mmCIF file of C-alpha atoms in Angstrom:
data_model
loop_
_atom_site.group_PDB
_atom_site.id
_atom_site.type_symbol
_atom_site.label_atom_id
_atom_site.label_comp_id
_atom_site.label_asym_id
_atom_site.label_seq_id
_atom_site.Cartn_x
_atom_site.Cartn_y
_atom_site.Cartn_z
ATOM 1 C CA UNK A 1 157.290 -78.351 -74.938
ATOM 2 C CA UNK A 2 157.388 -74.563 -74.755
ATOM 3 C CA UNK A 3 158.763 -73.009 -77.914
ATOM 4 C CA UNK A 4 161.800 -70.814 -77.495
ATOM 5 C CA UNK A 5 161.642 -67.183 -78.651
ATOM 6 C CA UNK A 6 164.408 -67.869 -81.180
ATOM 7 C CA UNK A 7 162.226 -70.579 -82.736
ATOM 8 C CA UNK A 8 159.085 -68.453 -82.905
ATOM 9 C CA UNK A 9 157.646 -67.286 -86.178
ATOM 10 C CA UNK A 10 157.984 -63.446 -86.088
ATOM 11 C CA UNK A 11 155.019 -63.102 -88.474
ATOM 12 C CA UNK A 12 152.682 -64.875 -86.046
ATOM 13 C CA UNK A 13 151.500 -62.413 -83.359
ATOM 14 C CA UNK A 14 150.453 -65.323 -81.100
ATOM 15 C CA UNK A 15 154.128 -66.271 -80.809
ATOM 16 C CA UNK A 16 155.189 -62.775 -79.650
ATOM 17 C CA UNK A 17 154.556 -61.038 -76.347
ATOM 18 C CA UNK A 18 155.379 -57.760 -74.682
ATOM 19 C CA UNK A 19 157.837 -59.712 -72.533
ATOM 20 C CA UNK A 20 159.703 -61.028 -75.582
ATOM 21 C CA UNK A 21 159.923 -57.508 -77.022
ATOM 22 C CA UNK A 22 161.182 -56.294 -73.637
ATOM 23 C CA UNK A 23 163.873 -58.984 -73.488
ATOM 24 C CA UNK A 24 165.025 -58.192 -77.010
ATOM 25 C CA UNK A 25 165.366 -54.485 -76.231
ATOM 26 C CA UNK A 26 166.636 -54.923 -72.684
ATOM 27 C CA UNK A 27 163.750 -53.052 -71.018
ATOM 28 C CA UNK A 28 160.909 -54.037 -68.688
ATOM 29 C CA UNK A 29 157.610 -55.445 -69.908
ATOM 30 C CA UNK A 30 155.901 -52.464 -68.251
ATOM 31 C CA UNK A 31 157.928 -50.106 -70.444
ATOM 32 C CA UNK A 32 156.775 -51.966 -73.545
ATOM 33 C CA UNK A 33 153.168 -51.834 -72.338
ATOM 34 C CA UNK A 34 153.397 -48.089 -71.691
ATOM 35 C CA UNK A 35 154.817 -47.482 -75.162
ATOM 36 C CA UNK A 36 152.198 -49.604 -76.918
ATOM 37 C CA UNK A 37 149.319 -47.933 -75.126
ATOM 38 C CA UNK A 38 150.543 -44.355 -75.465
ATOM 39 C CA UNK A 39 151.230 -43.807 -71.767
ATOM 40 C CA UNK A 40 153.895 -41.536 -70.302
ATOM 41 C CA UNK A 41 157.077 -42.762 -68.639
ATOM 42 C CA UNK A 42 158.891 -43.773 -71.824
ATOM 43 C CA UNK A 43 161.420 -41.643 -73.680
ATOM 44 C CA UNK A 44 160.539 -40.712 -77.271
ATOM 45 C CA UNK A 45 163.578 -42.596 -78.561
ATOM 46 C CA UNK A 46 162.706 -45.801 -76.692
ATOM 47 C CA UNK A 47 159.026 -45.502 -77.628
ATOM 48 C CA UNK A 48 159.982 -45.389 -81.316
ATOM 49 C CA UNK A 49 162.257 -48.450 -80.930
ATOM 50 C CA UNK A 50 159.526 -50.425 -79.151
ATOM 51 C CA UNK A 51 156.798 -49.490 -81.617
ATOM 52 C CA UNK A 52 159.003 -50.218 -84.599
ATOM 53 C CA UNK A 53 159.886 -53.688 -83.307
ATOM 54 C CA UNK A 54 156.311 -54.397 -82.190
ATOM 55 C CA UNK A 55 155.002 -53.483 -85.634
ATOM 56 C CA UNK A 56 157.605 -55.690 -87.279
ATOM 57 C CA UNK A 57 156.621 -58.595 -85.011
ATOM 58 C CA UNK A 58 152.884 -58.016 -85.412
ATOM 59 C CA UNK A 59 152.358 -57.341 -81.711
ATOM 60 C CA UNK A 60 149.296 -55.283 -80.750
ATOM 61 C CA UNK A 61 148.465 -53.735 -77.367
ATOM 62 C CA UNK A 62 146.644 -56.265 -75.231
ATOM 63 C CA UNK A 63 145.135 -54.222 -72.427
ATOM 64 C CA UNK A 64 141.686 -55.707 -71.882
ATOM 65 C CA UNK A 65 138.936 -53.350 -72.974
ATOM 66 C CA UNK A 66 141.302 -50.601 -74.057
ATOM 67 C CA UNK A 67 140.671 -48.755 -77.309
ATOM 68 C CA UNK A 68 144.307 -49.272 -78.213
ATOM 69 C CA UNK A 69 143.958 -53.044 -78.195
ATOM 70 C CA UNK A 70 142.163 -53.044 -81.555
ATOM 71 C CA UNK A 71 144.472 -50.647 -83.364
ATOM 72 C CA UNK A 72 146.176 -51.738 -86.557
ATOM 73 C CA UNK A 73 148.496 -48.694 -86.262
ATOM 74 C CA UNK A 74 147.707 -47.561 -89.800
ATOM 75 C CA UNK A 75 146.064 -44.224 -90.595
ATOM 76 C CA UNK A 76 145.263 -42.605 -93.930
ATOM 77 C CA UNK A 77 146.089 -39.145 -95.213
ATOM 78 C CA UNK A 78 143.648 -38.123 -97.934
ATOM 79 C CA UNK A 79 144.861 -35.205 -100.063
ATOM 80 C CA UNK A 80 143.602 -33.606 -103.292
ATOM 81 C CA UNK A 81 147.014 -33.983 -104.966
ATOM 82 C CA UNK A 82 150.741 -33.899 -104.270
ATOM 83 C CA UNK A 83 151.598 -31.162 -106.789
ATOM 84 C CA UNK A 84 150.478 -28.184 -104.727
ATOM 85 C CA UNK A 85 153.352 -27.441 -102.291
ATOM 86 C CA UNK A 86 150.884 -26.940 -99.443
ATOM 87 C CA UNK A 87 149.986 -30.615 -99.262
ATOM 88 C CA UNK A 88 153.534 -32.032 -99.058
ATOM 89 C CA UNK A 89 154.271 -29.574 -96.223
ATOM 90 C CA UNK A 90 151.341 -30.906 -94.205
ATOM 91 C CA UNK A 91 152.015 -34.490 -95.263
ATOM 92 C CA UNK A 92 155.618 -34.353 -94.047
ATOM 93 C CA UNK A 93 154.609 -33.158 -90.593
ATOM 94 C CA UNK A 94 151.848 -35.742 -90.271
ATOM 95 C CA UNK A 95 154.202 -38.525 -91.335
ATOM 96 C CA UNK A 96 156.761 -37.387 -88.745
ATOM 97 C CA UNK A 97 154.250 -37.374 -85.897
ATOM 98 C CA UNK A 98 152.776 -40.722 -86.949
ATOM 99 C CA UNK A 99 156.205 -42.363 -87.205
ATOM 100 C CA UNK A 100 157.183 -41.099 -83.752
ATOM 101 C CA UNK A 101 153.996 -42.659 -82.367
ATOM 102 C CA UNK A 102 154.475 -45.965 -84.208
ATOM 103 C CA UNK A 103 151.823 -45.506 -86.889
ATOM 104 C CA UNK A 104 152.111 -46.112 -90.608
ATOM 105 C CA UNK A 105 150.459 -43.682 -93.024
ATOM 106 C CA UNK A 106 148.725 -44.480 -96.293
ATOM 107 C CA UNK A 107 148.681 -41.400 -98.544
ATOM 108 C CA UNK A 108 145.766 -41.213 -100.977
ATOM 109 C CA UNK A 109 145.401 -38.510 -103.661
ATOM 110 C CA UNK A 110 141.875 -37.932 -105.016
ATOM 111 C CA UNK A 111 142.497 -35.226 -107.649
ATOM 112 C CA UNK A 112 139.495 -33.468 -106.055
ATOM 113 C CA UNK A 113 137.213 -36.037 -107.691
ATOM 114 C CA UNK A 114 134.223 -37.046 -105.462
ATOM 115 C CA UNK A 115 134.058 -40.468 -107.149
ATOM 116 C CA UNK A 116 137.726 -41.129 -106.368
ATOM 117 C CA UNK A 117 137.217 -39.922 -102.813
ATOM 118 C CA UNK A 118 134.308 -42.329 -102.381
ATOM 119 C CA UNK A 119 136.292 -45.220 -103.889
ATOM 120 C CA UNK A 120 139.247 -44.375 -101.644
ATOM 121 C CA UNK A 121 137.019 -44.437 -98.569
ATOM 122 C CA UNK A 122 135.753 -47.928 -99.413
ATOM 123 C CA UNK A 123 139.319 -49.138 -100.029
ATOM 124 C CA UNK A 124 140.508 -47.714 -96.720
ATOM 125 C CA UNK A 125 137.681 -49.439 -94.888
ATOM 126 C CA UNK A 126 138.743 -52.731 -96.467
ATOM 127 C CA UNK A 127 142.338 -52.036 -95.410
ATOM 128 C CA UNK A 128 141.118 -51.795 -91.805
ATOM 129 C CA UNK A 129 142.715 -48.426 -91.091
ATOM 130 C CA UNK A 130 142.410 -46.888 -87.637
ATOM 131 C CA UNK A 131 141.563 -43.347 -88.733
ATOM 132 C CA UNK A 132 142.165 -40.658 -91.325
ATOM 133 C CA UNK A 133 143.220 -37.050 -91.779
ATOM 134 C CA UNK A 134 141.211 -35.524 -94.603
ATOM 135 C CA UNK A 135 142.367 -32.573 -96.707
ATOM 136 C CA UNK A 136 140.227 -33.484 -99.710
ATOM 137 C CA UNK A 137 136.706 -33.162 -98.358
ATOM 138 C CA UNK A 138 134.088 -31.573 -100.582
ATOM 139 C CA UNK A 139 131.898 -28.851 -99.206
ATOM 140 C CA UNK A 140 128.575 -30.520 -100.011
ATOM 141 C CA UNK A 141 129.563 -34.149 -100.597
ATOM 142 C CA UNK A 142 129.249 -36.445 -97.615
ATOM 143 C CA UNK A 143 129.071 -39.914 -99.184
ATOM 144 C CA UNK A 144 132.730 -40.863 -98.711
ATOM 145 C CA UNK A 145 132.852 -39.438 -95.200
ATOM 146 C CA UNK A 146 129.722 -41.306 -94.190
ATOM 147 C CA UNK A 147 131.376 -44.504 -95.431
ATOM 148 C CA UNK A 148 134.110 -43.948 -92.840
ATOM 149 C CA UNK A 149 131.615 -42.869 -90.183
ATOM 150 C CA UNK A 150 129.436 -45.962 -90.648
ATOM 151 C CA UNK A 151 132.489 -48.139 -90.020
ATOM 152 C CA UNK A 152 133.308 -46.101 -86.897
ATOM 153 C CA UNK A 153 136.588 -44.902 -88.372
ATOM 154 C CA UNK A 154 137.379 -41.490 -86.833
ATOM 155 C CA UNK A 155 138.761 -38.740 -89.032
ATOM 156 C CA UNK A 156 140.060 -35.206 -88.649
ATOM 157 C CA UNK A 157 139.532 -32.445 -91.180
ATOM 158 C CA UNK A 158 142.571 -30.325 -92.009
ATOM 159 C CA UNK A 159 142.092 -26.911 -93.691
ATOM 160 C CA UNK A 160 138.754 -27.759 -95.345
ATOM 161 C CA UNK A 161 135.713 -29.692 -94.172
ATOM 162 C CA UNK A 162 132.266 -30.879 -95.142
ATOM 163 C CA UNK A 163 129.248 -28.807 -94.209
ATOM 164 C CA UNK A 164 127.141 -31.920 -93.637
ATOM 165 C CA UNK A 165 129.414 -34.249 -91.659
ATOM 166 C CA UNK A 166 130.805 -33.206 -88.302
ATOM 167 C CA UNK A 167 134.343 -34.184 -87.238
ATOM 168 C CA UNK A 168 137.410 -32.760 -85.534
ATOM 169 C CA UNK A 169 138.860 -29.828 -87.479
ATOM 170 C CA UNK A 170 142.184 -27.992 -87.572
ATOM 171 C CA UNK A 171 142.631 -24.863 -89.659
ATOM 172 C CA UNK A 172 142.818 -21.104 -89.714
ATOM 173 C CA UNK A 173 139.985 -18.581 -89.841
ATOM 174 C CA UNK A 174 139.903 -18.347 -93.640
ATOM 175 C CA UNK A 175 137.139 -15.768 -93.718
ATOM 176 C CA UNK A 176 138.853 -13.348 -91.327
ATOM 177 C CA UNK A 177 142.272 -13.812 -92.938
ATOM 178 C CA UNK A 178 141.011 -13.119 -96.461
ATOM 179 C CA UNK A 179 138.992 -10.158 -95.232
ATOM 180 C CA UNK A 180 142.110 -8.695 -93.639
ATOM 181 C CA UNK A 181 144.227 -9.008 -96.768
ATOM 182 C CA UNK A 182 141.387 -7.479 -98.825
ATOM 183 C CA UNK A 183 141.136 -4.570 -96.390
ATOM 184 C CA UNK A 184 144.839 -3.976 -96.889
ATOM 185 C CA UNK A 185 144.329 -3.952 -100.656
ATOM 186 C CA UNK A 186 141.510 -1.412 -100.218
ATOM 187 C CA UNK A 187 144.001 0.949 -98.562
ATOM 188 C CA UNK A 188 145.774 1.140 -101.952
ATOM 189 C CA UNK A 189 142.555 2.476 -103.528
ATOM 190 C CA UNK A 190 142.005 0.043 -106.407
ATOM 191 C CA UNK A 191 139.077 0.745 -108.731
ATOM 192 C CA UNK A 192 138.601 -2.609 -110.477
ATOM 193 C CA UNK A 193 139.556 -5.496 -108.142
ATOM 194 C CA UNK A 194 139.241 -9.152 -109.137
ATOM 195 C CA UNK A 195 139.265 -12.339 -107.042
ATOM 196 C CA UNK A 196 140.711 -15.699 -108.085
ATOM 197 C CA UNK A 197 140.184 -18.595 -105.673
ATOM 198 C CA UNK A 198 140.378 -22.377 -105.670
ATOM 199 C CA UNK A 199 137.384 -24.685 -106.288
ATOM 200 C CA UNK A 200 134.294 -23.439 -104.468
ATOM 201 C CA UNK A 201 133.421 -26.968 -103.297
ATOM 202 C CA UNK A 202 136.289 -26.452 -100.839
ATOM 203 C CA UNK A 203 135.045 -24.743 -97.676
ATOM 204 C CA UNK A 204 138.420 -23.005 -97.377
ATOM 205 C CA UNK A 205 138.197 -21.507 -100.891
ATOM 206 C CA UNK A 206 134.554 -20.544 -100.402
ATOM 207 C CA UNK A 207 135.306 -18.750 -97.134
ATOM 208 C CA UNK A 208 138.300 -16.963 -98.629
ATOM 209 C CA UNK A 209 136.219 -15.717 -101.545
ATOM 210 C CA UNK A 210 133.468 -14.555 -99.203
ATOM 211 C CA UNK A 211 135.906 -12.705 -96.949
ATOM 212 C CA UNK A 212 137.515 -10.906 -99.889
ATOM 213 C CA UNK A 213 134.228 -9.893 -101.461
ATOM 214 C CA UNK A 214 132.665 -8.762 -98.186
ATOM 215 C CA UNK A 215 135.628 -6.475 -97.496
ATOM 216 C CA UNK A 216 135.560 -5.090 -101.038
ATOM 217 C CA UNK A 217 131.797 -4.611 -100.912
ATOM 218 C CA UNK A 218 132.069 -2.732 -97.614
ATOM 219 C CA UNK A 219 134.508 -0.406 -99.388
ATOM 220 C CA UNK A 220 131.919 0.047 -102.154
ATOM 221 C CA UNK A 221 134.065 -1.795 -104.665
ATOM 222 C CA UNK A 222 131.853 -3.892 -106.901
ATOM 223 C CA UNK A 223 133.334 -7.141 -108.253
ATOM 224 C CA UNK A 224 131.244 -8.324 -111.225
ATOM 225 C CA UNK A 225 130.848 -12.012 -112.029
ATOM 226 C CA UNK A 226 133.448 -11.951 -114.815
ATOM 227 C CA UNK A 227 136.038 -10.797 -112.274
ATOM 228 C CA UNK A 228 135.150 -13.491 -109.700
ATOM 229 C CA UNK A 229 136.954 -16.645 -110.793
ATOM 230 C CA UNK A 230 137.266 -20.126 -109.292
ATOM 231 C CA UNK A 231 140.077 -22.219 -110.733
ATOM 232 C CA UNK A 232 142.482 -25.064 -109.968
ATOM 233 C CA UNK A 233 144.765 -24.692 -106.964
ATOM 234 C CA UNK A 234 147.801 -24.489 -109.233
ATOM 235 C CA UNK A 235 149.988 -22.135 -111.228
ATOM 236 C CA UNK A 236 148.254 -23.311 -114.376
ATOM 237 C CA UNK A 237 144.897 -22.364 -112.867
ATOM 238 C CA UNK A 238 146.190 -18.919 -111.921
ATOM 239 C CA UNK A 239 147.689 -18.430 -115.374
ATOM 240 C CA UNK A 240 144.381 -19.241 -117.083
ATOM 241 C CA UNK A 241 142.497 -16.904 -114.764
ATOM 242 C CA UNK A 242 144.893 -14.024 -115.442
ATOM 243 C CA UNK A 243 144.635 -14.534 -119.204
ATOM 244 C CA UNK A 244 140.852 -14.275 -118.891
ATOM 245 C CA UNK A 245 141.090 -11.109 -116.803
ATOM 246 C CA UNK A 246 143.545 -9.464 -119.175
ATOM 247 C CA UNK A 247 141.140 -10.025 -122.075
ATOM 248 C CA UNK A 248 138.252 -8.184 -120.405
ATOM 249 C CA UNK A 249 137.237 -4.794 -121.832
ATOM 250 C CA UNK A 250 138.158 -3.272 -118.467
ATOM 251 C CA UNK A 251 141.215 -4.922 -116.996
ATOM 252 C CA UNK A 252 141.425 -5.205 -113.207
ATOM 253 C CA UNK A 253 143.988 -3.186 -111.298
ATOM 254 C CA UNK A 254 144.125 -5.605 -108.340
ATOM 255 C CA UNK A 255 143.929 -9.415 -108.268
ATOM 256 C CA UNK A 256 143.331 -11.081 -104.898
ATOM 257 C CA UNK A 257 144.205 -14.785 -105.010
ATOM 258 C CA UNK A 258 143.025 -17.646 -102.820
ATOM 259 C CA UNK A 259 146.398 -19.438 -102.791
ATOM 260 C CA UNK A 260 150.073 -18.676 -103.357
ATOM 261 C CA UNK A 261 150.268 -21.132 -106.241
ATOM 262 C CA UNK A 262 147.397 -19.349 -107.983
ATOM 263 C CA UNK A 263 149.099 -15.988 -107.433
ATOM 264 C CA UNK A 264 152.347 -17.276 -108.965
ATOM 265 C CA UNK A 265 150.457 -18.323 -112.093
ATOM 266 C CA UNK A 266 148.758 -14.924 -112.186
ATOM 267 C CA UNK A 267 152.071 -13.065 -111.917
ATOM 268 C CA UNK A 268 153.641 -15.238 -114.618
ATOM 269 C CA UNK A 269 150.784 -14.386 -117.003
ATOM 270 C CA UNK A 270 151.067 -10.694 -116.133
ATOM 271 C CA UNK A 271 154.831 -10.769 -116.754
ATOM 272 C CA UNK A 272 154.169 -12.116 -120.249
ATOM 273 C CA UNK A 273 152.349 -8.838 -120.929
ATOM 274 C CA UNK A 274 155.084 -6.749 -119.315
ATOM 275 C CA UNK A 275 152.982 -6.097 -116.197
ATOM 276 C CA UNK A 276 154.862 -6.199 -112.886
ATOM 277 C CA UNK A 277 153.080 -7.109 -109.671
ATOM 278 C CA UNK A 278 153.384 -4.339 -107.095
ATOM 279 C CA UNK A 279 154.321 -1.716 -109.670
ATOM 280 C CA UNK A 280 151.614 -2.024 -112.319
ATOM 281 C CA UNK A 281 149.144 -4.377 -110.633
ATOM 282 C CA UNK A 282 148.277 -5.315 -107.054
ATOM 283 C CA UNK A 283 148.540 -9.088 -106.503
ATOM 284 C CA UNK A 284 148.033 -10.952 -103.234
ATOM 285 C CA UNK A 285 148.212 -14.621 -102.291
ATOM 286 C CA UNK A 286 147.147 -16.929 -99.468
ATOM 287 C CA UNK A 287 149.175 -19.679 -97.719
ATOM 288 C CA UNK A 288 152.583 -18.147 -97.018
ATOM 289 C CA UNK A 289 154.864 -20.685 -98.662
ATOM 290 C CA UNK A 290 158.518 -20.098 -97.932
ATOM 291 C CA UNK A 291 159.532 -19.267 -101.486
ATOM 292 C CA UNK A 292 156.654 -16.842 -102.070
ATOM 293 C CA UNK A 293 157.424 -14.769 -98.977
ATOM 294 C CA UNK A 294 161.157 -14.672 -99.725
ATOM 295 C CA UNK A 295 162.723 -11.367 -100.886
ATOM 296 C CA UNK A 296 162.966 -12.865 -104.373
ATOM 297 C CA UNK A 297 159.167 -12.806 -104.831
ATOM 298 C CA UNK A 298 157.966 -10.702 -101.917
ATOM 299 C CA UNK A 299 154.333 -11.769 -102.133
ATOM 300 C CA UNK A 300 151.762 -10.083 -99.930
ATOM 301 C CA UNK A 301 149.934 -13.067 -98.498
ATOM 302 C CA UNK A 302 148.402 -14.811 -95.504
ATOM 303 C CA UNK A 303 150.799 -17.190 -93.755
ATOM 304 C CA UNK A 304 149.357 -20.413 -92.402
ATOM 305 C CA UNK A 305 151.401 -22.145 -89.656
ATOM 306 C CA UNK A 306 151.823 -25.328 -91.702
ATOM 307 C CA UNK A 307 153.923 -27.273 -89.213
ATOM 308 C CA UNK A 308 151.596 -26.521 -86.311
ATOM 309 C CA UNK A 309 148.510 -27.369 -88.344
ATOM 310 C CA UNK A 310 149.854 -30.745 -89.492
ATOM 311 C CA UNK A 311 151.150 -31.650 -86.054
ATOM 312 C CA UNK A 312 147.938 -30.615 -84.312
ATOM 313 C CA UNK A 313 145.770 -32.618 -86.719
ATOM 314 C CA UNK A 314 147.922 -35.724 -86.284
ATOM 315 C CA UNK A 315 148.030 -35.518 -82.493
ATOM 316 C CA UNK A 316 144.295 -34.837 -82.357
ATOM 317 C CA UNK A 317 143.504 -37.953 -84.388
ATOM 318 C CA UNK A 318 145.949 -40.189 -82.507
ATOM 319 C CA UNK A 319 144.579 -39.015 -79.163
ATOM 320 C CA UNK A 320 141.059 -39.922 -80.239
ATOM 321 C CA UNK A 321 142.252 -43.341 -81.440
ATOM 322 C CA UNK A 322 144.044 -44.169 -78.211
ATOM 323 C CA UNK A 323 141.334 -42.869 -75.915
ATOM 324 C CA UNK A 324 138.514 -44.433 -77.900
ATOM 325 C CA UNK A 325 136.361 -41.395 -77.076
ATOM 326 C CA UNK A 326 133.361 -40.376 -79.158
ATOM 327 C CA UNK A 327 132.708 -37.115 -77.352
ATOM 328 C CA UNK A 328 131.936 -33.760 -78.954
ATOM 329 C CA UNK A 329 134.103 -32.901 -81.928
ATOM 330 C CA UNK A 330 136.745 -30.250 -81.411
ATOM 331 C CA UNK A 331 137.632 -27.347 -83.673
ATOM 332 C CA UNK A 332 141.094 -25.828 -83.357
ATOM 333 C CA UNK A 333 141.648 -22.507 -85.117
ATOM 334 C CA UNK A 334 145.380 -21.755 -85.268
ATOM 335 C CA UNK A 335 146.742 -18.210 -85.687
ATOM 336 C CA UNK A 336 147.569 -16.840 -89.114
ATOM 337 C CA UNK A 337 149.929 -14.041 -90.073
ATOM 338 C CA UNK A 338 149.396 -11.268 -92.590
ATOM 339 C CA UNK A 339 152.657 -10.881 -94.497
ATOM 340 C CA UNK A 340 153.054 -7.614 -96.404
ATOM 341 C CA UNK A 341 155.484 -7.939 -99.290
ATOM 342 C CA UNK A 342 156.119 -5.801 -102.340
ATOM 343 C CA UNK A 343 153.450 -7.221 -104.687
ATOM 344 C CA UNK A 344 150.912 -4.811 -103.198
ATOM 345 C CA UNK A 345 153.335 -1.905 -103.610
ATOM 346 C CA UNK A 346 154.155 -1.031 -100.001
ATOM 347 C CA UNK A 347 156.991 -1.643 -97.499
ATOM 348 C CA UNK A 348 157.109 -5.080 -95.903
ATOM 349 C CA UNK A 349 155.647 -5.499 -92.402
ATOM 350 C CA UNK A 350 154.094 -8.388 -90.499
ATOM 351 C CA UNK A 351 150.905 -8.539 -88.407
ATOM 352 C CA UNK A 352 150.058 -11.437 -86.093
ATOM 353 C CA UNK A 353 146.630 -12.740 -85.104
ATOM 354 C CA UNK A 354 145.755 -15.064 -82.265
ATOM 355 C CA UNK A 355 144.495 -18.647 -81.919
ATOM 356 C CA UNK A 356 140.904 -19.543 -81.076
ATOM 357 C CA UNK A 357 139.948 -22.993 -79.729
ATOM 358 C CA UNK A 358 136.312 -24.095 -79.697
#
């Protein structure tokens, strides 16, 4: 005797079909099939309802030979930490896109520890994830990424990437952006500039430091080793760096920072000594967080389009998952904005730069 839908065990995917999902939602089986396989012809609202119910029932796409048929609809988001405001901004956008497309997201924080990144990669393989968006890659470490690659789990780099493992990438032109902000600082005629960036094992931090120092060098401004600092991507890291710089025999008169959080820590340390950014000391940031560019702080910084970057990375990964393609990896460079605030000591303006796709 054929079992009725009402008698079926919802946890058993063999007892559920696209037709039963269609009957429950009052739509056609074709509509359910389109939604499950990422095809057009379904409204976003209905697609979300179908995917949510299909996930709850354990139904997977069943198109013979399609890449989508093997999807578990779970992806991972690998971040260094959740304390730096940059990462929650990106995470929120990725979670929104994934939810709209019927994917769950596992968020993994590595604390920028290669051993934890490697352990996380092995765990994610065991969890049978479909793919990953990686913000925590190390410049020269490829072990964890190769673990994913060997299991044919696609991943997309966001903001930073490995130099030894190729994959899709979404980010800004860190070198050009940092060079531009340094050139602006040069126009204020500093004599003793300093640079404070995040960990150099991050390709983003390394490129930002290189861009700053190349621009300063071209202006014949020498930055000695004691004024070139790599620190944590945090206020605490910026505070420690500023304390070091203030204890040098020759204090800097400009501090170019590789992140907004670092710059906030620097300015807090300067304020403890009665030094005001923009009046007594040039300070710049990098990231363009909403609170740092507000009139309250007025930081001169590079603005990254956080929403666009997160959305682009998520859509890029999901497209690769659904299509099952293994073609040439794509790099998307999104446009940044140079925001001129008061911490460099000049009137506020804004300069835009354009996107490059490769």
